[in-house]
mmCIF file of C-alpha atoms in Angstrom:
data_model
loop_
_atom_site.group_PDB
_atom_site.id
_atom_site.type_symbol
_atom_site.label_atom_id
_atom_site.label_comp_id
_atom_site.label_asym_id
_atom_site.label_seq_id
_atom_site.Cartn_x
_atom_site.Cartn_y
_atom_site.Cartn_z
ATOM 1 C CA MET S 71 95.827 107.164 97.064
ATOM 2 C CA ALA S 72 95.271 105.843 93.493
ATOM 3 C CA LEU S 73 92.475 108.468 92.905
ATOM 4 C CA SER S 74 95.459 111.201 94.071
ATOM 5 C CA ASP S 75 98.164 109.697 92.171
ATOM 6 C CA ILE S 76 95.832 110.092 89.157
ATOM 7 C CA LEU S 77 95.363 113.340 89.635
ATOM 8 C CA ILE S 78 98.698 114.345 90.137
ATOM 9 C CA PHE S 79 99.395 114.046 86.508
ATOM 10 C CA LEU S 80 96.564 116.431 85.468
ATOM 11 C CA GLY S 81 99.765 119.201 85.976
ATOM 12 C CA LEU S 82 101.738 117.626 83.454
ATOM 13 C CA PRO S 83 100.834 119.318 80.220
ATOM 14 C CA SER S 84 101.188 122.559 81.929
ATOM 15 C CA ASP S 85 104.742 121.556 83.606
ATOM 16 C CA LEU S 86 105.893 120.598 80.086
ATOM 17 C CA TYR S 87 104.622 123.626 78.432
ATOM 18 C CA ARG S 88 106.467 125.995 80.732
ATOM 19 C CA ILE S 89 109.708 124.165 80.425
ATOM 20 C CA TRP S 90 109.457 124.544 76.613
ATOM 21 C CA LYS S 91 108.107 127.971 76.861
ATOM 22 C CA TYR S 92 108.531 129.626 80.454
ATOM 23 C CA LYS S 93 106.875 132.932 79.623
ATOM 24 C CA PRO S 94 104.204 134.042 78.484
ATOM 25 C CA TYR S 95 102.040 131.795 80.326
ATOM 26 C CA ILE S 96 98.959 131.277 78.163
ATOM 27 C CA PHE S 97 96.330 129.605 80.016
ATOM 28 C CA GLY S 98 95.740 132.424 82.705
ATOM 29 C CA ASP S 99 95.554 132.785 86.438
ATOM 30 C CA PHE S 100 92.695 130.736 87.538
ATOM 31 C CA LEU S 101 94.557 127.644 86.005
ATOM 32 C CA CYS S 102 97.462 128.378 87.071
ATOM 33 C CA LYS S 103 96.803 128.530 91.004
ATOM 34 C CA PHE S 104 94.569 125.760 90.464
ATOM 35 C CA LEU S 105 96.745 123.669 89.090
ATOM 36 C CA PHE S 106 99.555 124.013 91.552
ATOM 37 C CA TYR S 107 96.474 124.016 94.267
ATOM 38 C CA LEU S 108 95.409 120.680 92.916
ATOM 39 C CA SER S 109 99.146 118.884 93.038
ATOM 40 C CA GLU S 110 99.949 120.297 96.301
ATOM 41 C CA THR S 111 96.260 118.830 97.521
ATOM 42 C CA CYS S 112 97.501 115.525 95.770
ATOM 43 C CA THR S 113 100.956 115.139 97.642
ATOM 44 C CA TYR S 114 99.937 115.523 100.725
ATOM 45 C CA CYS S 115 96.798 113.391 100.047
ATOM 46 C CA THR S 116 99.262 110.854 99.173
ATOM 47 C CA ILE S 117 101.484 110.969 102.041
ATOM 48 C CA LEU S 118 98.501 110.909 104.128
ATOM 49 C CA HIS S 119 97.041 107.738 102.763
ATOM 50 C CA ILE S 120 100.593 105.628 102.536
ATOM 51 C CA THR S 121 100.607 106.722 106.168
ATOM 52 C CA THR S 122 97.478 105.317 107.179
ATOM 53 C CA LEU S 123 97.931 102.197 105.306
ATOM 54 C CA SER S 124 101.199 101.407 107.507
ATOM 55 C CA VAL S 125 99.355 102.105 110.535
ATOM 56 C CA GLU S 126 96.269 100.273 109.746
ATOM 57 C CA ARG S 127 99.302 97.293 109.083
ATOM 58 C CA TYR S 128 100.605 98.330 112.148
ATOM 59 C CA PHE S 129 97.144 97.357 113.892
ATOM 60 C CA ALA S 130 96.202 94.135 112.307
ATOM 61 C CA ILE S 131 99.830 92.694 112.390
ATOM 62 C CA CYS S 132 100.468 93.694 116.021
ATOM 63 C CA PHE S 133 97.145 94.113 118.015
ATOM 64 C CA PRO S 134 94.746 91.482 115.290
ATOM 65 C CA LEU S 135 92.226 91.117 117.323
ATOM 66 C CA LYS S 136 91.482 94.713 118.262
ATOM 67 C CA ALA S 137 91.931 96.022 114.448
ATOM 68 C CA LYS S 138 88.967 93.609 113.698
ATOM 69 C CA THR S 139 86.440 95.120 115.044
ATOM 70 C CA THR S 140 88.446 98.861 115.552
ATOM 71 C CA ILE S 141 88.974 98.690 111.296
ATOM 72 C CA THR S 142 85.667 98.695 109.326
ATOM 73 C CA LYS S 143 84.697 99.533 105.842
ATOM 74 C CA CYS S 144 82.481 102.499 107.451
ATOM 75 C CA ARG S 145 85.332 104.033 109.255
ATOM 76 C CA VAL S 146 87.889 103.030 106.520
ATOM 77 C CA LYS S 147 85.575 105.627 104.569
ATOM 78 C CA ARG S 148 84.851 108.368 106.608
ATOM 79 C CA VAL S 149 88.948 108.543 107.170
ATOM 80 C CA ILE S 150 89.718 108.533 103.727
ATOM 81 C CA LEU S 151 86.855 111.644 103.557
ATOM 82 C CA SER S 152 88.750 112.877 106.511
ATOM 83 C CA LEU S 153 91.969 112.684 104.631
ATOM 84 C CA TRP S 154 90.706 114.428 101.648
ATOM 85 C CA GLY S 155 89.362 117.208 103.551
ATOM 86 C CA TRP S 156 92.551 117.458 105.679
ATOM 87 C CA ALA S 157 95.057 117.699 102.143
ATOM 88 C CA LEU S 158 92.549 120.674 100.724
ATOM 89 C CA LEU S 159 92.486 122.474 103.546
ATOM 90 C CA THR S 160 96.321 122.455 104.475
ATOM 91 C CA ALA S 161 96.888 123.174 100.505
ATOM 92 C CA SER S 162 94.806 125.768 100.133
ATOM 93 C CA PRO S 163 97.437 128.786 101.289
ATOM 94 C CA ILE S 164 98.740 127.753 97.338
ATOM 95 C CA LEU S 165 96.042 130.088 96.195
ATOM 96 C CA PHE S 166 97.721 132.706 97.280
ATOM 97 C CA LEU S 167 101.024 131.854 97.001
ATOM 98 C CA PHE S 168 101.138 131.189 93.159
ATOM 99 C CA GLY S 169 99.501 133.618 90.157
ATOM 100 C CA VAL S 170 100.352 135.007 87.236
ATOM 101 C CA GLU S 171 102.538 138.236 87.345
ATOM 102 C CA HIS S 172 104.890 140.070 85.491
ATOM 103 C CA ARG S 173 108.430 140.256 87.345
ATOM 104 C CA ASN S 174 109.181 143.982 87.310
ATOM 105 C CA GLY S 175 106.372 146.811 87.199
ATOM 106 C CA SER S 176 104.046 146.256 84.589
ATOM 107 C CA LEU S 177 102.216 143.410 83.005
ATOM 108 C CA PRO S 178 103.203 143.263 79.435
ATOM 109 C CA ASP S 179 101.225 139.992 78.118
ATOM 110 C CA GLU S 180 104.944 138.759 76.618
ATOM 111 C CA ALA S 181 106.297 138.581 80.446
ATOM 112 C CA LYS S 182 103.656 136.895 82.191
ATOM 113 C CA GLU S 183 105.047 133.820 84.319
ATOM 114 C CA CYS S 184 102.868 131.263 86.696
ATOM 115 C CA ASN S 185 104.787 131.312 89.695
ATOM 116 C CA TYR S 186 105.043 132.530 93.196
ATOM 117 C CA ILE S 187 103.672 136.008 93.680
ATOM 118 C CA GLU S 188 106.261 138.431 94.780
ATOM 119 C CA ARG S 189 103.816 139.557 97.139
ATOM 120 C CA SER S 190 103.805 136.216 99.104
ATOM 121 C CA ALA S 191 107.115 136.265 99.328
ATOM 122 C CA ARG S 192 107.648 139.603 100.933
ATOM 123 C CA THR S 193 104.925 138.734 103.283
ATOM 124 C CA GLY S 194 106.838 135.335 104.373
ATOM 125 C CA LEU S 195 104.144 132.983 103.006
ATOM 126 C CA LEU S 196 106.182 131.635 100.499
ATOM 127 C CA GLU S 197 108.674 130.560 103.107
ATOM 128 C CA THR S 198 106.180 128.991 105.190
ATOM 129 C CA MET S 199 104.393 126.939 102.896
ATOM 130 C CA THR S 200 108.039 125.530 102.120
ATOM 131 C CA TRP S 201 108.194 124.734 106.209
ATOM 132 C CA VAL S 202 104.761 122.859 105.592
ATOM 133 C CA SER S 203 105.335 121.247 102.595
ATOM 134 C CA THR S 204 108.725 119.864 104.368
ATOM 135 C CA ILE S 205 107.267 119.135 107.684
ATOM 136 C CA TYR S 206 104.482 116.832 105.552
ATOM 137 C CA PHE S 207 107.397 114.405 104.120
ATOM 138 C CA PHE S 208 109.544 114.490 106.719
ATOM 139 C CA LEU S 209 107.105 113.896 109.889
ATOM 140 C CA PRO S 210 105.138 110.633 108.066
ATOM 141 C CA VAL S 211 108.866 109.073 106.565
ATOM 142 C CA LEU S 212 109.881 109.209 110.622
ATOM 143 C CA CYS S 213 106.750 107.912 111.521
ATOM 144 C CA LEU S 214 106.849 105.433 108.711
ATOM 145 C CA THR S 215 110.135 104.054 110.068
ATOM 146 C CA LEU S 216 109.237 103.819 113.262
ATOM 147 C CA LEU S 217 105.913 101.712 112.825
ATOM 148 C CA TYR S 218 107.976 99.399 110.359
ATOM 149 C CA GLY S 219 110.491 98.891 113.069
ATOM 150 C CA LEU S 220 107.536 97.773 115.290
ATOM 151 C CA ILE S 221 106.026 95.553 112.974
ATOM 152 C CA CYS S 222 109.353 93.845 112.298
ATOM 153 C CA GLY S 223 110.210 93.886 115.547
ATOM 154 C CA LYS S 224 106.782 91.527 116.079
ATOM 155 C CA LEU S 225 106.951 89.341 113.392
ATOM 156 C CA TRP S 226 110.848 88.607 114.520
ATOM 157 C CA ARG S 227 109.431 87.541 118.094
ATOM 158 C CA THR S 228 106.585 85.492 116.892
ATOM 159 C CA ARG S 229 108.141 83.702 114.285
ATOM 160 C CA HIS S 230 108.233 80.561 115.864
ATOM 161 C CA LYS S 231 105.226 81.095 118.313
ATOM 162 C CA LEU S 232 102.999 80.216 115.100
ATOM 163 C CA ARG S 233 101.488 76.914 114.477
ATOM 164 C CA GLY S 234 98.948 74.923 111.944
ATOM 165 C CA PRO S 235 98.559 75.849 108.234
ATOM 166 C CA GLN S 236 96.298 78.806 108.768
ATOM 167 C CA ALA S 237 98.894 80.674 111.192
ATOM 168 C CA ALA S 238 101.805 80.270 108.820
ATOM 169 C CA SER S 239 99.416 81.347 105.775
ATOM 170 C CA ARG S 240 98.737 84.710 108.188
ATOM 171 C CA GLU S 241 102.403 85.223 108.467
ATOM 172 C CA LYS S 242 102.903 84.702 105.044
ATOM 173 C CA TYR S 243 100.292 86.996 104.136
ATOM 174 C CA HIS S 244 101.835 89.940 106.276
ATOM 175 C CA LYS S 245 105.126 89.420 105.655
ATOM 176 C CA GLN S 246 104.520 90.320 101.984
ATOM 177 C CA THR S 247 102.092 92.994 102.595
ATOM 178 C CA VAL S 248 105.019 94.436 104.759
ATOM 179 C CA LYS S 249 107.491 94.000 102.331
ATOM 180 C CA MET S 250 104.967 95.472 99.169
ATOM 181 C CA LEU S 251 104.469 98.373 101.560
ATOM 182 C CA ALA S 252 108.371 98.589 102.734
ATOM 183 C CA VAL S 253 109.036 98.796 98.662
ATOM 184 C CA VAL S 254 105.948 101.627 98.020
ATOM 185 C CA VAL S 255 107.561 103.710 100.862
ATOM 186 C CA LEU S 256 110.954 103.338 99.844
ATOM 187 C CA ALA S 257 109.937 104.330 95.820
ATOM 188 C CA PHE S 258 108.299 107.504 97.866
ATOM 189 C CA VAL S 259 111.148 108.634 99.534
ATOM 190 C CA LEU S 260 113.919 108.334 96.662
ATOM 191 C CA CYS S 261 110.732 110.311 94.160
ATOM 192 C CA TRP S 262 109.804 112.754 96.424
ATOM 193 C CA LEU S 263 112.891 113.644 98.388
ATOM 194 C CA PRO S 264 114.768 115.692 95.611
ATOM 195 C CA PHE S 265 111.637 117.544 95.137
ATOM 196 C CA HIS S 266 111.201 118.745 98.690
ATOM 197 C CA ILE S 267 115.117 119.491 98.644
ATOM 198 C CA GLY S 268 114.778 121.065 95.472
ATOM 199 C CA ARG S 269 111.683 123.817 97.546
ATOM 200 C CA ILE S 270 113.781 124.498 99.951
ATOM 201 C CA LEU S 271 116.662 125.654 97.724
ATOM 202 C CA PHE S 272 114.264 127.506 95.691
ATOM 203 C CA ALA S 273 112.926 129.309 98.534
ATOM 204 C CA GLN S 274 116.322 130.380 99.871
ATOM 205 C CA THR S 275 118.663 130.581 96.869
ATOM 206 C CA THR S 276 120.646 133.396 95.807
ATOM 207 C CA THR S 277 120.700 134.489 92.126
ATOM 208 C CA ILE S 278 124.141 133.074 91.877
ATOM 209 C CA LEU S 279 122.525 129.483 92.522
ATOM 210 C CA TYR S 280 119.312 130.141 90.236
ATOM 211 C CA ASP S 281 120.329 128.090 87.323
ATOM 212 C CA ILE S 282 121.671 125.213 89.299
ATOM 213 C CA THR S 283 118.531 125.221 91.248
ATOM 214 C CA GLN S 284 116.539 125.487 88.107
ATOM 215 C CA TYR S 285 118.329 121.882 86.707
ATOM 216 C CA PHE S 286 118.104 120.321 90.207
ATOM 217 C CA ASN S 287 114.232 120.982 89.920
ATOM 218 C CA LEU S 288 113.858 119.817 86.338
ATOM 219 C CA ILE S 289 115.111 116.230 87.626
ATOM 220 C CA ALA S 290 112.873 116.965 90.965
ATOM 221 C CA MET S 291 109.909 117.123 88.661
ATOM 222 C CA LEU S 292 110.723 114.013 86.557
ATOM 223 C CA LEU S 293 110.988 111.785 89.928
ATOM 224 C CA PHE S 294 108.078 113.671 91.251
ATOM 225 C CA TYR S 295 105.873 112.330 88.316
ATOM 226 C CA LEU S 296 107.308 109.042 88.740
ATOM 227 C CA GLY S 297 106.873 108.705 91.798
ATOM 228 C CA ALA S 298 103.064 109.133 91.016
ATOM 229 C CA SER S 299 102.860 106.677 88.556
ATOM 230 C CA ILE S 300 105.269 103.682 90.024
ATOM 231 C CA ASN S 301 102.562 102.695 92.568
ATOM 232 C CA PRO S 302 100.424 100.851 90.568
ATOM 233 C CA ILE S 303 103.537 99.052 88.850
ATOM 234 C CA LEU S 304 104.796 98.232 92.073
ATOM 235 C CA TYR S 305 101.199 97.145 93.684
ATOM 236 C CA ASN S 306 101.010 94.640 90.211
ATOM 237 C CA VAL S 307 104.454 93.451 90.537
ATOM 238 C CA MET S 308 103.941 92.494 94.594
ATOM 239 C CA SER S 309 100.642 91.883 95.367
ATOM 240 C CA GLN S 310 98.516 88.976 94.217
ATOM 241 C CA LYS S 311 95.135 90.458 95.982
ATOM 242 C CA TYR S 312 96.016 93.501 93.704
ATOM 243 C CA ARG S 313 96.557 91.677 90.336
ATOM 244 C CA LYS S 314 92.898 89.647 91.228
ATOM 245 C CA ALA S 315 91.247 92.758 91.972
ATOM 246 C CA THR S 316 92.526 94.434 88.590
ATOM 247 C CA SER S 317 91.368 91.782 86.860
ATOM 248 C CA LYS S 318 88.526 91.522 88.670
ATOM 249 C CA ILE S 319 87.679 94.936 87.858
ATOM 250 C CA LEU S 320 88.905 94.617 83.916
ATOM 251 C CA ASN S 321 86.752 91.550 83.280
ATOM 252 C CA TYR S 322 83.284 93.278 84.682
ATOM 253 C CA SER S 323 84.305 96.338 82.120
ATOM 254 C CA GLN S 324 84.879 94.082 79.191
ATOM 255 C CA VAL S 325 81.334 92.469 80.419
ATOM 256 C CA TRP S 326 79.711 95.686 80.631
ATOM 257 C CA GLN S 327 81.048 96.855 77.164
ATOM 258 C CA SER S 328 79.512 93.506 75.361
ATOM 259 C CA ARG S 329 76.069 93.249 77.359
ATOM 260 C CA ASN S 330 76.005 97.110 75.554
ATOM 261 C CA LEU S 331 77.084 96.358 72.507
ATOM 262 C CA THR S 332 74.664 93.341 72.115
ATOM 263 C CA ARG S 333 71.752 95.556 73.485
ATOM 264 C CA SER S 334 72.626 98.269 70.514
ATOM 265 C CA GLU S 335 72.587 95.563 68.157
ATOM 266 C CA ARG S 336 69.528 94.456 69.178
ATOM 267 C CA THR S 337 68.099 97.803 69.238
ATOM 268 C CA SER S 338 69.012 97.883 65.828
ATOM 269 C CA LEU S 339 67.798 94.975 64.326
ATOM 270 C CA GLU S 340 64.507 95.776 65.795
ATOM 271 C CA GLY S 341 64.489 99.110 64.092
ATOM 272 C CA THR S 342 65.878 96.926 60.576
ATOM 273 C CA GLU S 343 62.520 94.672 60.990
ATOM 274 C CA VAL S 344 59.996 97.238 61.656
ATOM 275 C CA SER S 345 61.190 99.502 58.899
ATOM 276 C CA SER S 346 60.995 96.523 56.305
ATOM 277 C CA VAL S 347 57.955 95.736 57.493
ATOM 278 C CA MET S 348 56.594 99.139 56.951
#
């Protein structure tokens, strides 16, 4: 999920350029298609990862013994690869939906736009992908609501049954994890809901409402990128394990850099000694 959130930002320079100067689009047809495809793939992948994490928490809390034998590192890797593969596949029609073209007849360089291709709107591909994207958002939200309802019910029923320090510690950890994921899901809904509403309006709008939808889509785009950047912040604030893991990675990076620096200094010193002997 972290990788998909990072990759989303590759499309930010292109989007900022389109806000500043909508046409002509100077980066070419390939980059136009690729950035839309990358954004769509990463969006789908983030949604699938959030849903899968919630399913994993549901099994870990409601069926802990079964989860220990079922959820292994090997299977987790396979699931992650499967999610990426499914996201790449289901986002592939975007490559035929967007491109660089002129809106009226000929193709003068001064009027090229990176937008949906008119042919795709006539064939129904634009409307189809709008509904696919909408289902990708609202169906997981419904699933997440159901899962968290079941998890909260389980924690509520077992709050007086647990005994001992280990059980209390486990319950505290589960509650903290559920709280963190619930905040992540809430931020996800608030930041990405306008984006999907904007898509529906864009696909269905008339010429009269075009300017209104453009302003709405601008706000939705800002929230979309905010949603991609807010997850690491939430994890750092709410998860002690995440902070420890981040600190461990940073410390490892510092040790690795210091070793390389020491090695290069040693090599430089040896070279100086050899040259002085000669």
